[in-house]
Amino acid sequence: AEMVSRGEIKEAGRLAHTIKGAAGTLGIIEVFHLAAELDKGTRSELPVEELHAACKALDDALKLMAQHLNELPLTQAASPKQ
């Protein structure tokens, strides 16, 4: 959202595109779709208010994803056999 506020629309689009690719690779479907929406919005010159809404939705989804990842149990790496 800060990039959009600063008028860095192309940069925000590139970042959304990168997030979309990573989310697609990892199968994080909601983040993928929200990043794709923002990516498309930056290319189609949506009004700034709509871009801010898309940024917020993506940011919320990323925060929720991070929260879920933090809740996963940690596993110990297997020790090398001696």
PDB file of C-alpha atoms in Angstrom:
ATOM      1  CA  ALA A   1       0.000   0.000   0.000  1.00  0.00           C
ATOM      2  CA  GLU A   2       2.901   2.339   0.694  1.00  0.00           C
ATOM      3  CA  MET A   3       4.185   1.905  -2.852  1.00  0.00           C
ATOM      4  CA  VAL A   4       0.755   2.786  -4.222  1.00  0.00           C
ATOM      5  CA  SER A   5       0.581   5.823  -1.933  1.00  0.00           C
ATOM      6  CA  ARG A   6       3.945   6.979  -3.243  1.00  0.00           C
ATOM      7  CA  GLY A   7       2.766   6.516  -6.843  1.00  0.00           C
ATOM      8  CA  GLU A   8       5.056   3.545  -7.426  1.00  0.00           C
ATOM      9  CA  ILE A   9       2.355   1.611  -9.254  1.00  0.00           C
ATOM     10  CA  LYS A  10       4.659  -0.343 -11.597  1.00  0.00           C
ATOM     11  CA  GLU A  11       6.851  -1.387  -8.684  1.00  0.00           C
ATOM     12  CA  ALA A  12       3.803  -2.499  -6.706  1.00  0.00           C
ATOM     13  CA  GLY A  13       2.716  -4.506  -9.732  1.00  0.00           C
ATOM     14  CA  ARG A  14       6.119  -6.193  -9.997  1.00  0.00           C
ATOM     15  CA  LEU A  15       6.021  -7.106  -6.310  1.00  0.00           C
ATOM     16  CA  ALA A  16       2.469  -8.453  -6.632  1.00  0.00           C
ATOM     17  CA  HIS A  17       3.585 -10.486  -9.663  1.00  0.00           C
ATOM     18  CA  THR A  18       6.482 -11.965  -7.668  1.00  0.00           C
ATOM     19  CA  ILE A  19       4.183 -12.827  -4.754  1.00  0.00           C
ATOM     20  CA  LYS A  20       1.698 -14.368  -7.197  1.00  0.00           C
ATOM     21  CA  GLY A  21       4.409 -16.622  -8.633  1.00  0.00           C
ATOM     22  CA  ALA A  22       5.684 -17.735  -5.243  1.00  0.00           C
ATOM     23  CA  ALA A  23       2.176 -18.353  -3.929  1.00  0.00           C
ATOM     24  CA  GLY A  24       1.294 -20.335  -7.041  1.00  0.00           C
ATOM     25  CA  THR A  25       4.406 -22.467  -6.704  1.00  0.00           C
ATOM     26  CA  LEU A  26       3.614 -23.169  -3.054  1.00  0.00           C
ATOM     27  CA  GLY A  27      -0.110 -23.735  -3.650  1.00  0.00           C
ATOM     28  CA  ILE A  28      -1.237 -20.844  -1.456  1.00  0.00           C
ATOM     29  CA  ILE A  29      -4.371 -20.243  -3.494  1.00  0.00           C
ATOM     30  CA  GLU A  30      -5.925 -17.259  -1.695  1.00  0.00           C
ATOM     31  CA  VAL A  31      -2.670 -15.297  -1.720  1.00  0.00           C
ATOM     32  CA  PHE A  32      -2.178 -16.253  -5.380  1.00  0.00           C
ATOM     33  CA  HIS A  33      -5.593 -14.891  -6.379  1.00  0.00           C
ATOM     34  CA  LEU A  34      -5.244 -11.684  -4.359  1.00  0.00           C
ATOM     35  CA  ALA A  35      -1.762 -11.019  -5.736  1.00  0.00           C
ATOM     36  CA  ALA A  36      -3.044 -11.700  -9.259  1.00  0.00           C
ATOM     37  CA  GLU A  37      -5.866  -9.202  -8.706  1.00  0.00           C
ATOM     38  CA  LEU A  38      -3.410  -6.545  -7.547  1.00  0.00           C
ATOM     39  CA  ASP A  39      -1.006  -7.333 -10.387  1.00  0.00           C
ATOM     40  CA  LYS A  40      -3.821  -6.977 -12.924  1.00  0.00           C
ATOM     41  CA  GLY A  41      -5.084  -3.821 -11.225  1.00  0.00           C
ATOM     42  CA  THR A  42      -1.736  -2.098 -11.499  1.00  0.00           C
ATOM     43  CA  ARG A  43      -1.586  -2.854 -15.217  1.00  0.00           C
ATOM     44  CA  SER A  44      -5.161  -1.770 -15.917  1.00  0.00           C
ATOM     45  CA  GLU A  45      -4.720   1.545 -14.094  1.00  0.00           C
ATOM     46  CA  LEU A  46      -7.381   1.000 -11.442  1.00  0.00           C
ATOM     47  CA  PRO A  47      -8.149   4.021  -9.257  1.00  0.00           C
ATOM     48  CA  VAL A  48      -5.784   4.373  -6.300  1.00  0.00           C
ATOM     49  CA  GLU A  49      -8.605   3.642  -3.827  1.00  0.00           C
ATOM     50  CA  GLU A  50      -9.211   0.257  -5.466  1.00  0.00           C
ATOM     51  CA  LEU A  51      -5.491  -0.505  -5.505  1.00  0.00           C
ATOM     52  CA  HIS A  52      -5.328   0.319  -1.793  1.00  0.00           C
ATOM     53  CA  ALA A  53      -8.209  -2.086  -1.147  1.00  0.00           C
ATOM     54  CA  ALA A  54      -6.438  -4.811  -3.135  1.00  0.00           C
ATOM     55  CA  CYS A  55      -3.207  -4.139  -1.196  1.00  0.00           C
ATOM     56  CA  LYS A  56      -5.035  -4.403   2.115  1.00  0.00           C
ATOM     57  CA  ALA A  57      -6.699  -7.671   1.143  1.00  0.00           C
ATOM     58  CA  LEU A  58      -3.344  -9.141   0.077  1.00  0.00           C
ATOM     59  CA  ASP A  59      -1.611  -7.830   3.206  1.00  0.00           C
ATOM     60  CA  ASP A  60      -4.307  -9.368   5.425  1.00  0.00           C
ATOM     61  CA  ALA A  61      -3.965 -12.722   3.648  1.00  0.00           C
ATOM     62  CA  LEU A  62      -0.174 -12.648   3.992  1.00  0.00           C
ATOM     63  CA  LYS A  63      -0.443 -11.862   7.704  1.00  0.00           C
ATOM     64  CA  LEU A  64      -2.885 -14.737   8.197  1.00  0.00           C
ATOM     65  CA  MET A  65      -0.589 -17.069   6.268  1.00  0.00           C
ATOM     66  CA  ALA A  66       2.361 -16.020   8.457  1.00  0.00           C
ATOM     67  CA  GLN A  67       0.274 -16.594  11.576  1.00  0.00           C
ATOM     68  CA  HIS A  68      -0.608 -20.107  10.414  1.00  0.00           C
ATOM     69  CA  LEU A  69       3.018 -20.854   9.597  1.00  0.00           C
ATOM     70  CA  ASN A  70       4.083 -19.693  13.057  1.00  0.00           C
ATOM     71  CA  GLU A  71       1.574 -22.074  14.614  1.00  0.00           C
ATOM     72  CA  LEU A  72       3.079 -25.122  12.915  1.00  0.00           C
ATOM     73  CA  PRO A  73       5.097 -27.355  15.192  1.00  0.00           C
ATOM     74  CA  LEU A  74       8.832 -27.156  14.727  1.00  0.00           C
ATOM     75  CA  THR A  75      10.600 -30.359  13.803  1.00  0.00           C
ATOM     76  CA  GLN A  76      14.177 -31.225  14.485  1.00  0.00           C
ATOM     77  CA  ALA A  77      16.376 -31.932  11.522  1.00  0.00           C
ATOM     78  CA  ALA A  78      17.508 -35.513  11.329  1.00  0.00           C
ATOM     79  CA  SER A  79      21.003 -36.010  12.643  1.00  0.00           C
ATOM     80  CA  PRO A  80      23.497 -37.346  10.158  1.00  0.00           C
ATOM     81  CA  LYS A  81      24.147 -41.049  10.670  1.00  0.00           C
ATOM     82  CA  GLN A  82      27.558 -41.801  12.057  1.00  0.00           C
TER      83      GLN A  82
END
